[in-house]
Short mmCIF file of C-alpha atoms in Angstrom, two decimals:
data_model
loop_
_atom_site.label_atom_id
_atom_site.label_comp_id
_atom_site.label_asym_id
_atom_site.label_seq_id
_atom_site.Cartn_x
_atom_site.Cartn_y
_atom_site.Cartn_z
CA MET A 1 -56.34 -184.85 -99.11
CA SER A 2 -52.62 -185.07 -98.33
CA ALA A 3 -52.09 -187.85 -100.85
CA ALA A 4 -53.85 -185.92 -103.63
CA ALA A 5 -51.93 -182.75 -102.79
CA ALA A 6 -48.63 -184.67 -102.75
CA ILE A 7 -49.27 -186.17 -106.18
CA VAL A 8 -50.28 -182.84 -107.72
CA CYS A 9 -47.39 -180.94 -106.14
CA TYR A 10 -44.90 -183.64 -107.13
CA TRP A 11 -46.07 -183.55 -110.72
CA VAL A 12 -45.97 -179.74 -110.87
CA TRP A 13 -42.58 -179.47 -109.20
CA ALA A 14 -40.96 -182.23 -111.29
CA SER A 15 -42.39 -180.77 -114.51
CA LEU A 16 -41.09 -177.30 -113.70
CA LEU A 17 -37.64 -178.66 -112.82
CA GLU A 18 -37.58 -180.53 -116.13
CA TRP A 19 -38.52 -177.29 -117.89
CA ALA A 20 -35.68 -175.47 -116.11
CA ASP A 21 -33.23 -178.18 -117.20
CA ASP A 22 -34.46 -177.90 -120.79
CA VAL A 23 -33.91 -174.14 -120.72
CA ALA A 24 -30.39 -174.60 -119.37
CA GLU A 25 -29.56 -177.20 -122.04
CA ALA A 26 -31.01 -175.05 -124.82
CA SER A 27 -28.76 -172.19 -123.72
CA GLY A 28 -25.67 -174.35 -124.06
CA ARG A 29 -25.14 -174.50 -120.30
CA VAL A 30 -24.21 -170.82 -120.17
CA MET A 31 -23.66 -169.66 -116.59
CA GLY A 32 -26.97 -168.59 -115.10
CA ALA A 33 -29.06 -170.31 -117.76
CA GLY A 34 -32.12 -171.83 -116.13
CA TRP A 35 -31.59 -170.20 -112.72
CA PHE A 36 -34.72 -168.10 -113.03
CA GLU A 37 -36.70 -171.15 -114.07
CA ASP A 38 -35.25 -173.14 -111.16
CA LEU A 39 -36.34 -170.37 -108.81
CA ILE A 40 -39.86 -170.43 -110.24
CA ALA A 41 -39.92 -174.23 -109.86
CA LEU A 42 -38.79 -174.01 -106.22
CA ILE A 43 -41.28 -171.31 -105.27
CA THR A 44 -44.19 -172.94 -107.08
CA GLY A 45 -43.32 -176.46 -105.89
CA PHE A 46 -43.08 -175.35 -102.28
CA LEU A 47 -45.94 -172.85 -102.05
CA SER A 48 -48.46 -175.01 -103.88
CA MET A 49 -48.54 -177.55 -101.02
CA PRO A 50 -49.90 -175.37 -98.21
CA VAL A 51 -52.37 -173.79 -100.62
CA LEU A 52 -53.63 -177.17 -101.84
CA LEU A 53 -53.87 -178.53 -98.30
CA TRP A 54 -55.78 -175.49 -97.08
CA VAL A 55 -58.15 -175.35 -100.07
CA GLY A 56 -58.74 -179.11 -99.97
CA MET A 57 -59.56 -179.13 -96.28
CA ARG A 58 -61.88 -176.13 -96.71
CA LEU A 59 -63.69 -177.89 -99.56
CA LEU A 60 -64.11 -180.93 -97.31
CA GLY A 61 -65.59 -178.66 -94.66
CA GLU A 62 -62.74 -179.15 -92.21
CA ARG A 63 -61.68 -176.21 -90.10
CA GLY A 64 -58.85 -175.67 -87.63
CA ASN A 65 -56.24 -177.55 -89.64
CA HIS A 66 -53.51 -174.96 -89.22
CA LEU A 67 -51.05 -177.55 -87.93
CA LEU A 68 -51.61 -179.71 -91.02
CA VAL A 69 -50.89 -176.77 -93.32
CA LEU A 70 -47.82 -175.54 -91.43
CA VAL A 71 -46.15 -178.88 -90.73
CA GLY A 72 -47.23 -180.19 -94.13
CA ALA A 73 -45.48 -177.28 -95.84
CA VAL A 74 -42.24 -177.90 -93.95
CA ALA A 75 -42.43 -181.66 -94.52
CA TRP A 76 -43.11 -181.06 -98.21
CA LEU A 77 -40.04 -178.87 -98.54
CA ILE A 78 -37.94 -181.77 -97.28
CA ILE A 79 -39.78 -184.72 -98.84
CA GLY A 80 -40.87 -182.98 -102.03
CA GLY A 81 -37.43 -181.56 -102.58
CA HIS A 82 -35.94 -185.07 -102.60
CA VAL A 83 -38.51 -186.65 -104.88
CA ALA A 84 -38.98 -183.79 -107.36
CA ASP A 85 -35.28 -183.60 -108.20
CA GLY A 86 -35.41 -187.18 -109.41
CA PHE A 87 -32.31 -188.26 -107.49
CA VAL A 88 -34.17 -191.14 -105.84
CA SER A 89 -35.59 -194.34 -107.29
CA VAL A 90 -39.22 -194.84 -108.21
CA THR A 91 -39.69 -197.06 -105.16
CA THR A 92 -38.21 -194.44 -102.85
CA THR A 93 -40.36 -191.76 -104.47
CA ALA A 94 -43.51 -193.82 -103.87
CA ALA A 95 -42.46 -194.54 -100.28
CA LEU A 96 -41.72 -190.87 -99.52
CA LEU A 97 -45.03 -189.73 -101.06
CA ALA A 98 -46.84 -192.38 -99.00
CA LEU A 99 -44.98 -191.19 -95.89
CA PHE A 100 -46.15 -187.65 -96.58
CA ALA A 101 -49.74 -188.85 -97.03
CA VAL A 102 -49.61 -190.75 -93.71
CA LEU A 103 -48.09 -187.74 -91.95
CA GLY A 104 -50.79 -185.51 -93.43
CA GLY A 105 -53.48 -187.95 -92.38
CA LEU A 106 -52.22 -187.94 -88.81
CA LEU A 107 -51.92 -184.15 -88.76
CA SER A 108 -55.45 -183.77 -90.09
CA LEU A 109 -56.73 -185.45 -86.93
CA VAL A 110 -55.36 -182.57 -84.85
CA GLU A 111 -57.87 -179.76 -84.79
CA LEU A 112 -56.93 -176.44 -83.28
CA PRO A 113 -59.74 -174.62 -81.49
CA GLY A 114 -61.58 -172.09 -83.64
CA GLU A 115 -62.69 -168.61 -82.81
#
């Protein structure tokens, strides 16, 4: 589930950042051009991860994965932020996405007691 969520979130975040760059370039790099779009990209790119992890685990019938969602969201802010900006190589992007998937897999083994 973590690997699928990472791929989807990476694609969404990178696409939105590209859109924000296109808006800034179309405006002739006027100060503030693309800032709103960058903000939308950041919020969507970050908040989509915990939502996808939670929904995916619920669809798989897994419960008590609060630690996966919380730590996954923080890890995605760090890892996803590096890879979505495109400042790293393709190999590094693949390695960081794989690292996130492994981290998510390990976190999914931890089940917090339910009600």
